[in-house]
C-alpha positions as semicolon CSV with decimal commas, in nm:
position;residue;x (nm);y (nm);z (nm)
1;M;2,597;0,700;-2,714
2;I;2,334;0,716;-2,440
3;Q;2,509;0,816;-2,118
4;D;2,414;0,589;-1,828
5;T;2,514;0,746;-1,496
6;R;2,626;0,433;-1,312
7;N;3,005;0,417;-1,345
8;D;3,138;0,642;-1,067
9;D;3,425;0,876;-1,156
10;R;3,435;0,827;-1,533
11;D;3,069;0,912;-1,576
12;S;3,091;1,199;-1,327
13;I;3,367;1,354;-1,536
14;C;3,163;1,296;-1,855
15;I;2,864;1,473;-1,701
16;V;3,081;1,770;-1,601
17;A;3,197;1,792;-1,963
18;V;2,834;1,793;-2,079
19;F;2,755;2,074;-1,833
20;R;3,010;2,295;-2,008
21;V;2,834;2,286;-2,344
22;M;2,464;2,236;-2,273
23;K;2,248;2,529;-2,382
24;K;1,909;2,374;-2,458
25;V;1,808;2,102;-2,213
26;L;1,490;1,893;-2,205
27;I;1,420;1,702;-1,884
28;T;1,153;1,444;-1,957
29;G;0,980;1,165;-1,766
30;N;0,666;1,060;-1,582
31;I;0,459;1,283;-1,354
32;G;0,634;1,288;-1,015
33;S;0,971;1,176;-1,154
34;G;1,144;1,492;-1,031
35;K;1,159;1,684;-1,360
36;T;1,074;2,022;-1,210
37;T;1,313;1,985;-0,915
38;L;1,601;1,894;-1,146
39;C;1,506;2,172;-1,387
40;K;1,524;2,434;-1,113
41;R;1,852;2,303;-0,972
42;L;2,024;2,286;-1,309
43;S;1,893;2,632;-1,393
44;S;2,044;2,770;-1,073
45;S;2,375;2,588;-1,125
46;L;2,420;2,673;-1,493
47;N;2,256;3,017;-1,490
48;I;2,025;2,912;-1,776
49;P;1,655;3,015;-1,768
50;A;1,410;2,746;-1,654
51;Y;1,073;2,687;-1,818
52;H;0,792;2,440;-1,750
53;F;0,606;2,271;-2,035
54;D;0,292;2,248;-1,820
55;Q;0,257;2,624;-1,870
56;I;0,242;2,558;-2,245
57;A;0,032;2,240;-2,234
58;W;-0,230;2,378;-1,994
59;Q;-0,428;2,696;-1,932
60;S;-0,597;2,821;-1,615
61;G;-0,853;2,576;-1,475
62;W;-0,696;2,268;-1,638
63;K;-0,806;2,374;-1,987
64;R;-0,610;2,275;-2,297
65;P;-0,492;2,545;-2,539
66;S;-0,560;2,495;-2,907
67;P;-0,293;2,299;-3,099
68;E;-0,204;2,622;-3,282
69;E;-0,150;2,811;-2,955
70;R;0,059;2,530;-2,808
71;D;0,274;2,498;-3,120
72;A;0,331;2,874;-3,135
73;M;0,442;2,890;-2,770
74;T;0,666;2,585;-2,816
75;K;0,827;2,737;-3,126
76;Q;0,882;3,067;-2,943
77;L;1,066;2,880;-2,667
78;M;1,271;2,674;-2,912
79;E;1,403;2,992;-3,075
80;K;1,561;3,117;-2,753
81;E;1,939;3,080;-2,727
82;E;1,930;2,896;-2,393
83;W;1,668;2,707;-2,197
84;I;1,609;2,424;-1,955
85;I;1,254;2,288;-1,964
86;D;1,076;1,999;-1,796
87;G;0,804;1,812;-1,983
88;V;0,722;1,558;-2,252
89;S;0,749;1,701;-2,603
90;E;0,882;1,550;-2,924
91;Q;0,934;1,900;-3,071
92;L;1,153;2,008;-2,779
93;M;1,338;1,677;-2,787
94;E;1,438;1,747;-3,147
95;S;1,546;2,104;-3,064
96;A;1,739;2,023;-2,745
97;D;2,115;1,966;-2,738
98;T;2,079;1,766;-2,415
99;I;1,802;1,522;-2,317
100;I;1,771;1,393;-1,961
101;F;1,521;1,110;-1,915
102;L;1,410;1,046;-1,555
103;D;1,297;0,684;-1,569
104;F;1,159;0,589;-1,225
105;P;0,913;0,316;-1,116
106;R;0,544;0,406;-1,091
107;W;0,536;0,383;-0,712
108;I;0,815;0,641;-0,672
109;C;0,635;0,881;-0,906
110;A;0,304;0,830;-0,724
111;W;0,466;0,888;-0,384
112;R;0,644;1,203;-0,499
113;T;0,321;1,337;-0,650
114;L;0,143;1,289;-0,317
115;K;0,435;1,440;-0,126
116;R;0,450;1,754;-0,340
117;N;0,076;1,807;-0,296
118;I;0,112;1,786;0,080
119;Q;0,400;2,034;0,066
120;C;0,186;2,271;-0,145
121;R;-0,114;2,212;0,084
122;F;-0,304;2,086;-0,220
123;R;-0,285;2,427;-0,385
124;T;-0,166;2,504;-0,736
125;R;0,209;2,450;-0,769
126;P;0,417;2,757;-0,871
127;E;0,516;2,604;-1,206
128;M;0,151;2,546;-1,310
129;P;-0,097;2,796;-1,458
130;A;-0,338;2,949;-1,207
131;G;-0,627;2,735;-1,094
132;C;-0,460;2,399;-1,166
133;P;-0,423;2,215;-0,832
134;D;-0,346;1,846;-0,880
135;Y;-0,643;1,724;-0,676
136;K;-0,888;1,863;-0,935
137;H;-0,731;1,644;-1,204
138;L;-0,649;1,344;-0,988
139;F;-0,793;1,072;-1,212
140;F;-0,599;1,202;-1,514
141;I;-0,275;1,225;-1,312
142;A;-0,314;0,872;-1,173
143;R;-0,388;0,736;-1,521
144;V;-0,078;0,904;-1,668
145;I;0,149;0,779;-1,388
146;W;0,025;0,423;-1,437
147;S;0,034;0,418;-1,818
148;F;0,355;0,617;-1,874
149;P;0,600;0,320;-1,866
150;S;0,402;0,133;-2,133
151;R;0,279;0,422;-2,347
152;Q;0,551;0,688;-2,327
153;N;0,877;0,512;-2,233
154;P;0,907;0,314;-2,559
155;W;0,888;0,615;-2,793
156;I;1,109;0,828;-2,565
157;L;1,379;0,559;-2,560
158;E;1,348;0,506;-2,936
159;A;1,377;0,880;-3,000
160;M;1,677;0,906;-2,768
161;N;1,848;0,619;-2,946
162;T;1,778;0,778;-3,286
163;M;1,912;1,117;-3,175
164;K;2,209;0,993;-2,972
165;H;2,472;1,083;-3,234
166;G;2,386;1,453;-3,238
167;K;2,291;1,516;-2,874
168;H;2,395;1,452;-2,517
169;V;2,150;1,193;-2,383
170;I;2,143;1,101;-2,014
171;H;1,923;0,819;-1,883
172;I;1,851;0,844;-1,508
173;R;1,707;0,528;-1,350
174;S;1,743;0,577;-0,974
175;N;1,782;0,839;-0,702
176;K;2,153;0,754;-0,694
177;D;2,181;0,836;-1,065
178;W;1,986;1,158;-1,009
179;R;2,225;1,272;-0,734
180;Q;2,528;1,176;-0,940
181;L;2,405;1,401;-1,220
182;L;2,442;1,694;-0,981
183;M;2,761;1,550;-0,829
184;L;2,578;1,484;-0,502
185;N;2,653;1,114;-0,473
186;E;2,920;1,148;-0,204
187;Q;2,774;1,110;0,145
188;I;2,807;1,394;0,394
189;H;3,068;1,295;0,651
190;I;3,163;1,522;0,943
191;E;3,502;1,471;1,111
192;S;3,665;1,621;1,419
193;Y;3,899;1,914;1,358
194;D;4,233;1,812;1,209
195;P;4,532;2,053;1,240
196;A;4,664;1,906;0,914
197;W;4,389;2,091;0,726
198;A;4,579;2,418;0,765
199;S;4,900;2,275;0,619
200;K;4,710;2,116;0,329
201;F;4,572;2,459;0,246
202;V;4,918;2,619;0,253
203;T;5,055;2,359;0,012
204;E;4,763;2,392;-0,227
205;K;4,767;2,771;-0,208
206;K;5,121;2,778;-0,349
207;K;5,020;2,559;-0,645
208;I;4,724;2,783;-0,725
209;E;4,930;3,103;-0,694
210;D;5,192;2,968;-0,931
211;T;4,919;2,875;-1,182
212;I;4,688;3,179;-1,197
213;A;4,894;3,470;-1,057
214;P;4,835;3,706;-1,356
215;W;4,457;3,703;-1,299
216;M;4,461;3,732;-0,920
217;E;4,350;4,017;-0,698
218;G;4,262;3,989;-0,330
219;G;4,469;3,687;-0,238
220;I;4,389;3,321;-0,173
221;H;4,198;3,235;0,144
222;H;4,111;2,926;0,344
223;V;3,733;2,953;0,402
224;G;3,443;2,742;0,526
225;S;3,476;2,533;0,842
226;T;3,818;2,371;0,808
227;P;4,015;2,692;0,891
228;V;3,834;2,732;1,226
229;P;4,036;2,567;1,509
230;G;3,836;2,302;1,692
231;L;3,541;2,303;1,451
232;S;3,421;1,968;1,314
233;A;3,379;1,971;0,937
234;K;3,365;1,774;0,615
235;P;3,730;1,689;0,541
236;I;3,732;1,905;0,227
237;I;3,949;2,217;0,210
238;D;3,749;2,514;0,079
239;I;3,969;2,767;-0,101
240;M;3,863;3,109;-0,229
241;A;4,087;3,293;-0,476
242;G;4,024;3,653;-0,577
243;V;4,039;3,757;-0,941
244;K;4,028;4,097;-1,109
245;N;3,763;4,005;-1,364
246;L;3,555;3,687;-1,362
247;E;3,505;3,676;-1,738
248;E;3,876;3,718;-1,808
249;A;3,949;3,453;-1,544
250;R;3,789;3,190;-1,768
251;A;4,139;3,158;-1,908
252;C;4,234;2,999;-1,575
253;I;4,005;2,699;-1,625
254;P;4,235;2,489;-1,850
255;L;4,538;2,591;-1,641
256;L;4,375;2,472;-1,319
257;E;4,265;2,152;-1,489
258;E;4,632;2,082;-1,558
259;I;4,699;2,072;-1,181
260;G;4,408;1,840;-1,113
261;Y;4,103;2,064;-1,069
262;C;3,769;1,969;-1,228
263;Y;3,561;2,268;-1,338
264;H;3,184;2,274;-1,280
265;P;2,948;2,568;-1,358
266;Y;2,781;2,642;-1,026
267;R;2,698;3,007;-0,944
268;P;2,707;3,302;-1,187
269;Y;2,939;3,501;-0,959
270;M;3,214;3,237;-0,938
271;H;3,412;2,971;-1,122
272;W;3,390;2,653;-0,911
273;F;3,630;2,357;-0,910
274;C;3,687;2,039;-0,714
275;K;3,990;1,811;-0,683
276;P;4,076;1,532;-0,753
277;S;3,731;1,430;-0,890
278;P;3,361;1,509;-0,844
279;A;3,302;1,177;-0,671
280;H;3,603;1,199;-0,436
281;R;3,675;1,556;-0,328
282;E;3,964;1,682;-0,119
283;F;3,955;2,046;-0,230
284;H;3,693;2,295;-0,344
285;L;3,817;2,607;-0,522
286;Q;3,613;2,919;-0,592
287;L;3,741;3,194;-0,821
288;M;3,554;3,513;-0,737
289;E;3,594;3,886;-0,786
290;S;3,718;4,030;-0,457
291;S;3,462;4,311;-0,480
292;H;3,164;4,072;-0,476
293;P;2,944;4,068;-0,161
294;Q;2,985;3,690;-0,132
295;W;3,361;3,736;-0,110
296;H;3,325;3,955;0,198
297;A;3,050;3,734;0,346
298;R;3,267;3,420;0,332
299;L;3,558;3,593;0,502
300;A;3,329;3,749;0,763
301;F;3,174;3,411;0,846
302;R;3,513;3,245;0,891
303;D;3,653;3,528;1,104
304;Y;3,345;3,545;1,328
305;L;3,363;3,172;1,403
306;R;3,733;3,202;1,482
307;A;3,662;3,485;1,727
308;H;3,351;3,329;1,887
309;P;3,408;2,963;1,988
310;E;3,056;2,935;2,131
311;T;2,906;3,018;1,790
312;A;3,143;2,772;1,624
313;E;3,025;2,502;1,865
314;E;2,663;2,584;1,785
315;Y;2,745;2,554;1,414
316;A;2,916;2,218;1,469
317;T;2,606;2,083;1,643
318;L;2,384;2,202;1,358
319;K;2,608;2,044;1,093
320;K;2,608;1,706;1,265
321;E;2,230;1,716;1,286
322;L;2,194;1,811;0,919
323;A;2,454;1,555;0,808
324;G;2,235;1,284;0,959
325;K;1,924;1,424;0,794
326;F;2,072;1,492;0,449
327;R;2,354;1,237;0,436
328;D;2,299;1,162;0,065
329;D;2,205;1,511;-0,053
330;R;2,491;1,759;-0,047
331;E;2,287;2,046;-0,191
332;A;2,004;2,008;0,063
333;Y;2,265;1,995;0,341
334;T;2,423;2,319;0,217
335;D;2,088;2,493;0,173
336;A;1,977;2,395;0,524
337;K;2,282;2,571;0,673
338;G;2,197;2,892;0,489
339;K;1,995;3,070;0,758
340;F;2,260;3,008;1,022
341;V;2,536;3,136;0,794
342;E;2,335;3,448;0,709
343;S;2,269;3,518;1,077
344;V;2,640;3,497;1,160
345;V;2,733;3,730;0,873
346;Q;2,471;3,976;0,998
347;K;2,614;3,959;1,351
348;D;2,955;4,042;1,208
349;R;2,810;4,346;1,029
350;D;2,644;4,464;1,350
351;T;2,962;4,447;1,558
């Protein structure tokens, strides 16, 4: 059936299940619907190469390749074992195991197109061939945005309905649906420090130890903001567990699911889980090799904040500011904290 992402926890869990098996993903929709942004984010999360159909459909200077050239490049892409691509292509739709249709109103697509041009200073976007700034093809772009719902939507929906028995098909109709696809629908909420966070970690640590002890190396640690006394934080306990070998630790996934953890492919250097559900999280769990640089960076960040209350206070102020700015976008909130986190880790190295 066509998956409609509008039913909270049940659909969130279904999407996580799709993430586990998707290998060839087509993200389709109107110009300005957010195809490229979603393509890049899914590529980063799933560690699957990202491609952009505009690089097949266009050549430098807004010139069209010959049909033979375009078909050859499309076929070459289709033969790869894994890919995520954004664009409109019936060939790729047939080859994909997962189709994501971003179905937004014209005005949203037009606004996003204008916004991305401002962000690029009206230069050629990175995902386009050289010499293809939008402003030089403005009439064509405006015409496509306006006509897409009447000319393209019907055949896309018909094709999706025809292919629904052999593929994962996800129909995104709003920003809320888009965020839910990436499990970003829960608003960012910062709370004052709660001493109970430490005891919650201790209880959960015991459950995890009892479940995955044979694969562990390096211990289980309370990381992030909640282990820092006095620091305001999202009321989610971040747990980092060391493993000897990340590939061998895949055997832990079904075992952790038995104690309530939902697995989600996130970064190539970790296995990431949340509990009790993607939409309502109380715990995040990262399985990571204890020799990885990110392992040491997370511990260094926590320890530096514990030892330097003034830096912890500065971090709390930043988080509250970013929570207001990115309340509905968990990934943007996390990314915006990145420079501060890196600077603290560097300070720890220098001391």
